[in-house]
Amino acid sequence: MKQGGFHILISVDPSSVRPGLNRTEKDFDRFGRSVDKAMRDIDPAKRLRGNDGRFKKAGERAGTSFANGFLANIRQGIGQGIGQTIAQLPLAAGAAAFDGLTGAVGGSVAVFRDFDSAMVQVGVISGASADDLAALREEAERLGANTSKGAVEIGQMAIALSRAGFSAEQQTVALEGIVRGSEATGASLEDLASVGGGLIKAFNGVGLTAGTAGLQVSDMQGVMDSLVVTANSVNTDVTSLGFGMRNLAAQANSTGQPLNDMLVALGLLQDSMLAGETGGTALSTALRQVADLSAGGGSKEAQQFWRDLGINARDADGNMRPLLEILPEMRQKLADVAPPQRDLILSTLFGADGGKAVQVLLSKTQGDIDALSQKVNESAGASVKAGEQMQQGFGGALAQLSSALEGLALQFGGAIAPAIEGFAKLISSFLSQFNESGAFDALQEGFEKVQTALEAIASDEDLMSGVADAIAEVVK
């Protein structure tokens, strides 16, 4: 209440009326026994045997007792409740703490459930052995605890890699490179996994640099380093480079073009507004035309231009040379050709799209191309370094804290998971056996009998009149 500026708060704890309600419960019990005694005198013909008066009197006595007892018990309970409010404050605080604890346990179980489910899916999709799956799980947990990426998110990425055809053993080797690349660029793990995994599979005939063997899963860190340096050196990002590689990678691999050279060329094209798939398609067309022309293919007009330029696009073994080695020679041959004629030559040699790509690359100075090539070829460790820099500051600290807390929840959830799993299996087995035993059918029959009895009672006007009188006494 409010009086003259003073505020008085009276708190009533409903739980303190329990003693009174217990006595009220006894009144109900006595009422029930009286009703039961009266009900036994109902015959199958749904008629009372002259006991409706006794039923009515029992209802009156129980109703009066309930009404008087309830009011008295509630009054007593309110008085006790006011006195006990302060004493029960610590209990309320304890209850809040317990709620927080149960919430933490539930959260830990949820984290473990999501991560464990992801690992199970990886095992099913990849057909991994128990040992390989255990190694992958351990690596995912390690990265989750030591990077800004949580184990659950890493687990989801592992599912994507499994669907792309990578085994659990291969993923164990590749995970860290993808995680570091994601930290360095801000791209999602799944996007990086898609780009990196696609490049590893596509460039199986040539590696990062000229003369190296095709890429292996162990090269994932190097692939990420090259992507990070390219994206951070020109006006592009890893996602756009990935889109470009979709239409370029197969042609580049078949013509022996190393990945780093292609990233340099794509980056320069995207820096000049030939971005994403457009740039990749244009560069792929140019490579195909060079391969055809250098092997004696193409139209007569194109072959004439190619012979006039005198460009040697193949080595002594007949393999196509890297495009970045051919460009300086091409730039020199076209240096004295007027722009209109040069445009005609390029479009005839490489087609409309391919001609645009070659024209952009020829417009770059050799110094620009060499500088970017050097950066990409010397990019080892770049993604780790860039990732560490990206995690500086308040936002990075929060991301790392979140990942560490998830790791802690994962460990705790894993510790209690066996007990919860066992309990869940026990309950499931019990319910299954209970269902198979026919108990539900028996229960249904029991309810049907109750329904029949209730319908018999409801149809007896004398009996229902007595019940109505008893209820009237209760609520009077």
Short mmCIF file of C-alpha atoms in Angstrom, two decimals:
data_model
loop_
_atom_site.label_atom_id
_atom_site.label_comp_id
_atom_site.label_asym_id
_atom_site.label_seq_id
_atom_site.Cartn_x
_atom_site.Cartn_y
_atom_site.Cartn_z
CA MET A 1 0.00 0.00 0.00
CA LYS A 2 1.03 3.62 -0.32
CA GLN A 3 0.59 6.07 2.58
CA GLY A 4 2.19 9.51 2.88
CA GLY A 5 5.18 8.67 0.79
CA PHE A 6 5.90 5.36 2.52
CA HIS A 7 5.79 2.16 0.47
CA ILE A 8 4.85 -1.04 2.25
CA LEU A 9 5.13 -4.34 0.36
CA ILE A 10 3.40 -7.37 1.77
CA SER A 11 4.49 -10.60 0.07
CA VAL A 12 2.49 -13.76 0.41
CA ASP A 13 4.08 -17.07 -0.50
CA PRO A 14 1.32 -19.42 -1.71
CA SER A 15 3.43 -22.43 -0.75
CA SER A 16 2.99 -21.58 2.93
CA VAL A 17 -0.69 -22.51 2.86
CA ARG A 18 0.31 -26.14 2.40
CA PRO A 19 -0.60 -27.23 6.01
CA GLY A 20 -4.07 -25.83 5.60
CA LEU A 21 -4.50 -27.39 2.20
CA ASN A 22 -3.37 -30.73 3.59
CA ARG A 23 -6.26 -30.62 6.06
CA THR A 24 -8.58 -29.63 3.23
CA GLU A 25 -7.35 -32.64 1.29
CA LYS A 26 -8.45 -34.86 4.18
CA ASP A 27 -11.91 -33.30 3.99
CA PHE A 28 -12.04 -34.20 0.31
CA ASP A 29 -10.92 -37.71 1.15
CA ARG A 30 -13.73 -38.15 3.67
CA PHE A 31 -16.16 -36.78 1.08
CA GLY A 32 -14.90 -39.28 -1.43
CA ARG A 33 -15.32 -42.22 0.94
CA SER A 34 -18.90 -41.17 1.63
CA VAL A 35 -19.60 -40.94 -2.09
CA ASP A 36 -18.00 -44.33 -2.67
CA LYS A 37 -20.18 -45.90 0.01
CA ALA A 38 -23.31 -44.40 -1.55
CA MET A 39 -22.21 -45.45 -5.07
CA ARG A 40 -21.94 -49.11 -4.09
CA ASP A 41 -25.71 -49.12 -3.61
CA ILE A 42 -26.36 -48.39 -7.31
CA ASP A 43 -27.79 -51.48 -9.01
CA PRO A 44 -27.36 -52.48 -12.69
CA ALA A 45 -30.79 -51.01 -13.51
CA LYS A 46 -29.29 -47.60 -12.68
CA ARG A 47 -31.60 -47.13 -9.72
CA LEU A 48 -30.82 -46.14 -6.14
CA ARG A 49 -31.93 -48.51 -3.39
CA GLY A 50 -33.41 -45.87 -1.16
CA ASN A 51 -30.04 -44.41 -0.25
CA ASP A 52 -30.26 -41.08 -2.01
CA GLY A 53 -30.97 -39.45 1.31
CA ARG A 54 -27.83 -40.88 2.86
CA PHE A 55 -25.82 -39.76 -0.17
CA LYS A 56 -27.25 -36.28 0.15
CA LYS A 57 -26.46 -36.10 3.87
CA ALA A 58 -22.89 -37.26 3.28
CA GLY A 59 -22.48 -34.56 0.65
CA GLU A 60 -23.88 -31.95 3.00
CA ARG A 61 -21.53 -32.94 5.82
CA ALA A 62 -18.46 -33.06 3.59
CA GLY A 63 -19.43 -29.84 1.82
CA THR A 64 -19.93 -27.94 5.09
CA SER A 65 -16.66 -29.33 6.49
CA PHE A 66 -14.81 -28.38 3.31
CA ALA A 67 -16.25 -24.85 3.22
CA ASN A 68 -15.47 -24.08 6.85
CA GLY A 69 -12.08 -25.82 6.83
CA PHE A 70 -10.95 -24.23 3.61
CA LEU A 71 -11.62 -20.68 4.81
CA ALA A 72 -9.96 -21.29 8.16
CA ASN A 73 -6.94 -22.95 6.60
CA ILE A 74 -6.48 -20.18 4.06
CA ARG A 75 -6.60 -17.53 6.81
CA GLN A 76 -4.00 -19.44 8.79
CA GLY A 77 -1.87 -19.97 5.72
CA ILE A 78 -1.80 -16.26 4.83
CA GLY A 79 -0.67 -15.36 8.34
CA GLN A 80 2.09 -17.93 8.22
CA GLY A 81 3.09 -16.89 4.72
CA ILE A 82 3.74 -13.25 5.68
CA GLY A 83 6.00 -14.34 8.50
CA GLN A 84 7.95 -16.79 6.38
CA THR A 85 8.60 -14.57 3.34
CA ILE A 86 11.95 -13.16 4.51
CA ALA A 87 13.15 -16.56 5.73
CA GLN A 88 12.50 -18.05 2.31
CA LEU A 89 14.48 -15.49 0.31
CA PRO A 90 17.68 -17.60 0.37
CA LEU A 91 15.65 -20.53 -0.93
CA ALA A 92 14.49 -18.40 -3.87
CA ALA A 93 18.08 -17.46 -4.65
CA GLY A 94 19.06 -21.12 -4.45
CA ALA A 95 16.25 -22.00 -6.84
CA ALA A 96 17.50 -19.40 -9.32
CA ALA A 97 21.01 -20.80 -9.06
CA PHE A 98 19.66 -24.31 -9.62
CA ASP A 99 17.79 -23.11 -12.70
CA GLY A 100 21.03 -21.61 -14.00
CA LEU A 101 22.87 -24.86 -13.36
CA THR A 102 20.26 -26.97 -15.12
CA GLY A 103 20.32 -24.51 -18.01
CA ALA A 104 24.09 -24.86 -18.29
CA VAL A 105 23.84 -28.64 -18.21
CA GLY A 106 21.14 -28.56 -20.89
CA GLY A 107 23.25 -26.23 -23.04
CA SER A 108 26.27 -28.49 -22.71
CA VAL A 109 24.23 -31.52 -23.70
CA ALA A 110 22.85 -29.62 -26.73
CA VAL A 111 26.38 -28.65 -27.87
CA PHE A 112 27.60 -32.22 -27.51
CA ARG A 113 24.49 -33.53 -29.28
CA ASP A 114 25.00 -31.24 -32.30
CA PHE A 115 28.70 -32.03 -32.58
CA ASP A 116 28.22 -35.75 -32.06
CA SER A 117 25.43 -35.82 -34.66
CA ALA A 118 27.72 -34.08 -37.17
CA MET A 119 30.46 -36.65 -36.58
CA VAL A 120 27.97 -39.50 -36.95
CA GLN A 121 26.85 -38.05 -40.30
CA VAL A 122 30.45 -37.76 -41.44
CA GLY A 123 31.00 -41.41 -40.56
CA VAL A 124 27.90 -42.51 -42.44
CA ILE A 125 28.60 -40.43 -45.56
CA SER A 126 32.33 -41.13 -45.80
CA GLY A 127 32.25 -44.72 -44.54
CA ALA A 128 35.06 -43.87 -42.12
CA SER A 129 36.58 -46.41 -39.77
CA ALA A 130 36.24 -45.90 -36.02
CA ASP A 131 39.90 -44.87 -35.74
CA ASP A 132 39.74 -42.34 -38.60
CA LEU A 133 36.54 -40.84 -37.23
CA ALA A 134 38.06 -40.58 -33.75
CA ALA A 135 41.09 -38.75 -35.18
CA LEU A 136 38.83 -36.34 -37.07
CA ARG A 137 36.75 -35.70 -33.94
CA GLU A 138 39.89 -34.98 -31.93
CA GLU A 139 41.19 -32.55 -34.56
CA ALA A 140 37.84 -30.72 -34.74
CA GLU A 141 37.75 -30.39 -30.95
CA ARG A 142 41.34 -29.12 -30.90
CA LEU A 143 40.65 -26.45 -33.51
CA GLY A 144 37.40 -25.51 -31.78
CA ALA A 145 39.28 -24.93 -28.53
CA ASN A 146 42.19 -22.97 -30.09
CA THR A 147 40.59 -20.85 -32.84
CA SER A 148 37.62 -18.55 -33.19
CA LYS A 149 35.63 -21.32 -34.92
CA GLY A 150 33.56 -23.60 -32.70
CA ALA A 151 33.69 -27.39 -32.92
CA VAL A 152 30.02 -27.58 -33.91
CA GLU A 153 30.60 -25.26 -36.90
CA ILE A 154 33.69 -27.26 -37.85
CA GLY A 155 31.59 -30.42 -37.65
CA GLN A 156 29.08 -28.97 -40.10
CA MET A 157 31.94 -28.15 -42.47
CA ALA A 158 33.15 -31.75 -42.17
CA ILE A 159 29.74 -32.93 -43.36
CA ALA A 160 30.08 -30.74 -46.47
CA LEU A 161 33.57 -32.12 -47.15
CA SER A 162 32.28 -35.68 -46.77
CA ARG A 163 29.58 -35.01 -49.34
CA ALA A 164 32.27 -33.64 -51.66
CA GLY A 165 34.03 -37.00 -51.50
CA PHE A 166 36.74 -36.38 -48.90
CA SER A 167 37.46 -39.20 -46.46
CA ALA A 168 37.68 -38.66 -42.72
CA GLU A 169 41.44 -39.16 -42.91
CA GLN A 170 41.77 -36.50 -45.62
CA GLN A 171 39.61 -34.10 -43.66
CA THR A 172 41.78 -34.47 -40.58
CA VAL A 173 44.69 -33.19 -42.67
CA ALA A 174 42.70 -30.41 -44.37
CA LEU A 175 40.67 -28.95 -41.49
CA GLU A 176 43.23 -26.56 -40.07
CA GLY A 177 43.99 -24.97 -43.43
CA ILE A 178 40.30 -24.24 -44.03
CA VAL A 179 39.75 -22.91 -40.51
CA ARG A 180 42.75 -20.60 -40.81
CA GLY A 181 41.59 -19.43 -44.21
CA SER A 182 38.15 -18.64 -42.83
CA GLU A 183 39.63 -16.64 -39.96
CA ALA A 184 41.86 -14.73 -42.38
CA THR A 185 39.14 -13.78 -44.86
CA GLY A 186 35.92 -13.71 -42.88
CA ALA A 187 34.35 -16.21 -45.30
CA SER A 188 32.28 -19.01 -43.81
CA LEU A 189 33.85 -22.40 -43.20
CA GLU A 190 31.48 -24.08 -45.64
CA ASP A 191 32.31 -21.57 -48.41
CA LEU A 192 36.05 -22.05 -47.84
CA ALA A 193 35.63 -25.81 -47.74
CA SER A 194 33.74 -25.70 -51.03
CA VAL A 195 36.38 -23.53 -52.74
CA GLY A 196 39.43 -25.28 -51.27
CA GLY A 197 38.04 -28.77 -51.73
CA GLY A 198 37.05 -28.02 -55.31
CA LEU A 199 40.52 -26.73 -56.16
CA ILE A 200 42.26 -29.74 -54.59
CA LYS A 201 40.18 -32.08 -56.73
CA ALA A 202 40.34 -29.99 -59.92
CA PHE A 203 44.10 -29.37 -60.00
CA ASN A 204 45.15 -33.02 -59.91
CA GLY A 205 47.61 -32.69 -62.80
CA VAL A 206 49.54 -29.63 -61.69
CA GLY A 207 50.18 -28.03 -58.32
CA LEU A 208 50.56 -24.52 -56.94
CA THR A 209 53.52 -23.65 -59.14
CA ALA A 210 54.82 -24.73 -62.56
CA GLY A 211 56.48 -28.13 -62.66
CA THR A 212 54.90 -29.42 -59.43
CA ALA A 213 52.71 -32.51 -59.12
CA GLY A 214 48.95 -32.29 -58.77
CA LEU A 215 47.49 -31.00 -55.54
CA GLN A 216 46.97 -33.30 -52.56
CA VAL A 217 44.83 -32.82 -49.46
CA SER A 218 48.02 -31.98 -47.59
CA ASP A 219 48.29 -28.88 -49.83
CA MET A 220 45.11 -27.36 -48.38
CA GLN A 221 47.04 -24.91 -46.20
CA GLY A 222 49.02 -23.75 -49.22
CA VAL A 223 45.84 -23.35 -51.26
CA MET A 224 44.33 -21.21 -48.51
CA ASP A 225 47.50 -19.11 -48.27
CA SER A 226 47.39 -18.40 -52.02
CA LEU A 227 43.70 -17.52 -51.91
CA VAL A 228 44.17 -15.18 -48.94
CA VAL A 229 47.09 -13.30 -50.49
CA THR A 230 45.33 -12.94 -53.86
CA ALA A 231 42.11 -11.70 -52.26
CA ASN A 232 43.96 -9.23 -50.03
CA SER A 233 46.14 -7.90 -52.86
CA VAL A 234 43.51 -6.99 -55.46
CA ASN A 235 39.91 -5.84 -55.55
CA THR A 236 38.30 -9.23 -54.92
CA ASP A 237 37.51 -11.80 -52.24
CA VAL A 238 37.80 -15.55 -51.82
CA THR A 239 34.16 -16.18 -52.70
CA SER A 240 34.49 -14.34 -56.02
CA LEU A 241 37.73 -16.19 -56.79
CA GLY A 242 35.89 -19.44 -56.08
CA PHE A 243 33.13 -18.53 -58.52
CA GLY A 244 35.74 -17.74 -61.17
CA MET A 245 37.50 -21.06 -60.63
CA ARG A 246 34.29 -23.00 -61.23
CA ASN A 247 34.55 -22.31 -64.97
CA LEU A 248 38.32 -22.13 -65.14
CA ALA A 249 39.81 -24.94 -63.05
CA ALA A 250 39.19 -27.87 -65.39
CA GLN A 251 40.60 -26.07 -68.44
CA ALA A 252 43.56 -24.75 -66.47
CA ASN A 253 44.42 -28.22 -65.18
CA SER A 254 44.16 -29.82 -68.63
CA THR A 255 46.53 -27.24 -70.13
CA GLY A 256 49.06 -27.48 -67.26
CA GLN A 257 48.43 -24.06 -65.75
CA PRO A 258 49.52 -23.93 -62.07
CA LEU A 259 46.95 -22.76 -59.53
CA ASN A 260 48.93 -19.74 -58.38
CA ASP A 261 49.24 -18.42 -61.95
CA MET A 262 45.51 -18.77 -62.43
CA LEU A 263 44.79 -16.95 -59.17
CA VAL A 264 47.04 -14.11 -60.27
CA ALA A 265 45.31 -13.88 -63.67
CA LEU A 266 41.82 -14.10 -62.11
CA GLY A 267 42.71 -11.49 -59.53
CA LEU A 268 43.92 -9.07 -62.21
CA LEU A 269 40.78 -9.66 -64.28
CA GLN A 270 38.53 -9.08 -61.28
CA ASP A 271 40.49 -5.95 -60.47
CA SER A 272 39.37 -4.76 -63.92
CA MET A 273 35.66 -5.62 -63.51
CA LEU A 274 35.81 -9.07 -65.11
CA ALA A 275 34.74 -10.63 -61.84
CA GLY A 276 33.54 -14.03 -60.69
CA GLU A 277 32.23 -16.45 -63.27
CA THR A 278 32.56 -13.87 -66.06
CA GLY A 279 36.31 -13.64 -65.56
CA GLY A 280 36.66 -17.39 -65.14
CA THR A 281 34.75 -18.10 -68.35
CA ALA A 282 36.75 -15.54 -70.34
CA LEU A 283 40.09 -16.87 -69.13
CA SER A 284 39.04 -20.49 -69.75
CA THR A 285 38.10 -19.58 -73.32
CA ALA A 286 41.46 -17.93 -73.90
CA LEU A 287 43.34 -20.98 -72.60
CA ARG A 288 41.35 -23.31 -74.82
CA GLN A 289 42.10 -21.19 -77.86
CA VAL A 290 45.82 -21.06 -77.10
CA ALA A 291 45.84 -24.85 -76.73
CA ASP A 292 44.02 -25.30 -80.05
CA LEU A 293 46.06 -22.75 -82.01
CA SER A 294 49.38 -24.04 -80.70
CA ALA A 295 48.34 -27.54 -81.79
CA GLY A 296 47.44 -26.38 -85.32
CA GLY A 297 43.71 -25.97 -84.74
CA GLY A 298 41.39 -23.02 -85.11
CA SER A 299 40.13 -21.18 -88.19
CA LYS A 300 42.40 -20.38 -91.13
CA GLU A 301 42.32 -16.68 -90.29
CA ALA A 302 43.22 -17.37 -86.67
CA GLN A 303 46.03 -19.71 -87.68
CA GLN A 304 47.43 -17.02 -90.00
CA PHE A 305 47.47 -14.42 -87.22
CA TRP A 306 49.06 -16.95 -84.86
CA ARG A 307 51.85 -17.79 -87.34
CA ASP A 308 52.43 -14.10 -88.04
CA LEU A 309 52.91 -13.41 -84.33
CA GLY A 310 55.34 -16.32 -84.11
CA ILE A 311 54.45 -17.17 -80.52
CA ASN A 312 55.76 -20.48 -79.18
CA ALA A 313 53.18 -21.68 -76.66
CA ARG A 314 54.61 -25.19 -76.11
CA ASP A 315 57.80 -26.52 -74.62
CA ALA A 316 60.17 -29.09 -76.08
CA ASP A 317 58.00 -31.94 -74.81
CA GLY A 318 54.89 -30.51 -76.47
CA ASN A 319 53.29 -29.41 -73.23
CA MET A 320 51.62 -26.01 -73.07
CA ARG A 321 53.66 -23.37 -71.31
CA PRO A 322 52.18 -21.34 -68.41
CA LEU A 323 50.07 -18.44 -69.65
CA LEU A 324 52.01 -15.95 -67.52
CA GLU A 325 55.14 -16.95 -69.46
CA ILE A 326 53.39 -16.52 -72.83
CA LEU A 327 51.96 -13.06 -72.08
CA PRO A 328 55.28 -11.13 -72.14
CA GLU A 329 56.10 -12.57 -75.55
CA MET A 330 52.62 -11.74 -76.84
CA ARG A 331 52.84 -8.19 -75.46
CA GLN A 332 56.13 -7.67 -77.26
CA LYS A 333 54.78 -8.99 -80.61
CA LEU A 334 51.74 -6.69 -80.42
CA ALA A 335 53.57 -3.61 -79.16
CA ASP A 336 53.75 -1.96 -82.59
CA VAL A 337 50.25 -2.97 -83.74
CA ALA A 338 47.61 -0.21 -83.84
CA PRO A 339 44.82 -0.63 -81.24
CA PRO A 340 42.02 -1.37 -83.78
CA GLN A 341 44.09 -4.04 -85.52
CA ARG A 342 45.23 -5.45 -82.16
CA ASP A 343 41.61 -5.79 -81.02
CA LEU A 344 40.76 -7.63 -84.24
CA ILE A 345 43.70 -10.00 -83.83
CA LEU A 346 42.82 -10.80 -80.19
CA SER A 347 39.13 -11.40 -80.88
CA THR A 348 40.00 -13.60 -83.86
CA LEU A 349 42.55 -15.60 -81.89
CA PHE A 350 40.66 -15.96 -78.60
CA GLY A 351 37.01 -15.21 -79.38
CA ALA A 352 34.98 -12.32 -77.97
CA ASP A 353 35.19 -13.39 -74.31
CA GLY A 354 38.72 -14.79 -74.44
CA GLY A 355 39.91 -11.70 -76.29
CA LYS A 356 38.65 -9.47 -73.46
CA ALA A 357 40.57 -11.49 -70.87
CA VAL A 358 43.83 -11.41 -72.84
CA GLN A 359 43.40 -7.72 -73.55
CA VAL A 360 43.05 -6.93 -69.83
CA LEU A 361 46.09 -9.00 -68.93
CA LEU A 362 48.19 -7.40 -71.68
CA SER A 363 47.17 -3.97 -70.36
CA LYS A 364 48.86 -4.74 -67.05
CA THR A 365 52.53 -3.98 -66.80
CA GLN A 366 54.90 -6.86 -66.43
CA GLY A 367 56.00 -5.34 -63.14
CA ASP A 368 52.43 -5.55 -61.76
CA ILE A 369 52.09 -9.18 -62.82
CA ASP A 370 55.50 -10.17 -61.42
CA ALA A 371 54.84 -8.40 -58.11
CA LEU A 372 51.52 -10.17 -57.54
CA SER A 373 52.99 -13.50 -58.67
CA GLN A 374 55.80 -13.17 -56.17
CA LYS A 375 53.36 -12.43 -53.36
CA VAL A 376 51.21 -15.44 -54.16
CA ASN A 377 54.13 -17.83 -54.68
CA GLU A 378 55.68 -16.74 -51.37
CA SER A 379 52.41 -16.84 -49.45
CA ALA A 380 53.26 -19.72 -47.09
CA GLY A 381 51.86 -18.97 -43.63
CA ALA A 382 49.86 -15.99 -44.87
CA SER A 383 46.46 -17.28 -43.76
CA VAL A 384 47.64 -17.99 -40.21
CA LYS A 385 49.20 -14.55 -39.92
CA ALA A 386 46.21 -12.78 -41.43
CA GLY A 387 43.87 -14.80 -39.22
CA GLU A 388 45.74 -13.73 -36.10
CA GLN A 389 45.51 -10.11 -37.17
CA MET A 390 41.79 -10.45 -37.90
CA GLN A 391 41.21 -11.77 -34.38
CA GLN A 392 42.73 -8.74 -32.71
CA GLY A 393 40.48 -6.32 -30.85
CA PHE A 394 37.24 -6.68 -28.95
CA GLY A 395 35.32 -8.58 -31.63
CA GLY A 396 38.07 -11.15 -32.07
CA ALA A 397 38.36 -11.62 -28.32
CA LEU A 398 34.63 -12.29 -28.05
CA ALA A 399 34.77 -14.78 -30.92
CA GLN A 400 37.62 -16.67 -29.27
CA LEU A 401 35.84 -16.59 -25.89
CA SER A 402 32.67 -17.97 -27.46
CA SER A 403 34.64 -20.77 -29.09
CA ALA A 404 36.43 -21.58 -25.83
CA LEU A 405 33.14 -21.69 -23.91
CA GLU A 406 31.67 -23.98 -26.54
CA GLY A 407 34.70 -26.23 -26.14
CA LEU A 408 34.14 -26.36 -22.39
CA ALA A 409 30.46 -27.13 -22.89
CA LEU A 410 31.42 -29.85 -25.36
CA GLN A 411 33.74 -31.50 -22.86
CA PHE A 412 31.16 -31.36 -20.07
CA GLY A 413 28.38 -32.61 -22.32
CA GLY A 414 30.58 -35.46 -23.47
CA ALA A 415 31.27 -36.43 -19.86
CA ILE A 416 27.60 -36.79 -18.92
CA ALA A 417 26.36 -38.00 -22.31
CA PRO A 418 26.86 -41.74 -21.57
CA ALA A 419 24.59 -41.55 -18.53
CA ILE A 420 21.91 -39.63 -20.45
CA GLU A 421 22.20 -41.99 -23.40
CA GLY A 422 21.80 -45.00 -21.14
CA PHE A 423 18.77 -43.50 -19.42
CA ALA A 424 17.18 -42.62 -22.75
CA LYS A 425 17.69 -46.15 -24.04
CA LEU A 426 16.22 -47.58 -20.82
CA ILE A 427 13.08 -45.45 -21.07
CA SER A 428 12.72 -46.20 -24.79
CA SER A 429 13.05 -49.93 -24.12
CA PHE A 430 10.49 -49.77 -21.31
CA LEU A 431 7.96 -47.89 -23.44
CA SER A 432 8.50 -50.27 -26.33
CA GLN A 433 7.94 -53.32 -24.13
CA PHE A 434 4.96 -51.66 -22.44
CA ASN A 435 3.40 -51.05 -25.84
CA GLU A 436 4.09 -54.60 -27.03
CA SER A 437 2.65 -56.11 -23.85
CA GLY A 438 -0.89 -55.00 -24.70
CA ALA A 439 -1.11 -52.80 -21.60
CA PHE A 440 -2.49 -49.92 -23.63
CA ASP A 441 -5.31 -52.14 -24.89
CA ALA A 442 -6.15 -53.13 -21.34
CA LEU A 443 -6.02 -49.50 -20.28
CA GLN A 444 -8.42 -48.60 -23.04
CA GLU A 445 -10.84 -51.27 -21.88
CA GLY A 446 -10.66 -49.85 -18.38
CA PHE A 447 -11.49 -46.38 -19.61
CA GLU A 448 -14.41 -47.78 -21.57
CA LYS A 449 -15.75 -49.35 -18.40
CA VAL A 450 -15.36 -46.04 -16.58
CA GLN A 451 -17.22 -44.33 -19.43
CA THR A 452 -20.07 -46.85 -19.14
CA ALA A 453 -20.29 -46.32 -15.39
CA LEU A 454 -20.29 -42.55 -15.72
CA GLU A 455 -23.02 -42.69 -18.33
CA ALA A 456 -25.08 -44.84 -15.96
CA ILE A 457 -24.59 -42.33 -13.17
CA ALA A 458 -25.42 -39.36 -15.38
CA SER A 459 -28.70 -40.97 -16.47
CA ASP A 460 -29.92 -41.44 -12.86
CA GLU A 461 -31.85 -38.30 -12.00
CA ASP A 462 -32.11 -39.09 -8.29
CA LEU A 463 -28.35 -39.61 -7.97
CA MET A 464 -27.44 -36.49 -9.93
CA SER A 465 -29.85 -34.47 -7.76
CA GLY A 466 -27.94 -35.60 -4.69
CA VAL A 467 -24.58 -34.64 -6.31
CA ALA A 468 -25.95 -31.21 -7.22
CA ASP A 469 -27.11 -30.66 -3.61
CA ALA A 470 -23.66 -31.67 -2.31
CA ILE A 471 -21.86 -29.26 -4.65
CA ALA A 472 -24.26 -26.50 -3.67
CA GLU A 473 -23.24 -26.99 -0.06
CA VAL A 474 -19.55 -26.73 -1.02
CA VAL A 475 -19.87 -23.43 -2.86
CA LYS A 476 -22.50 -21.88 -0.52
#
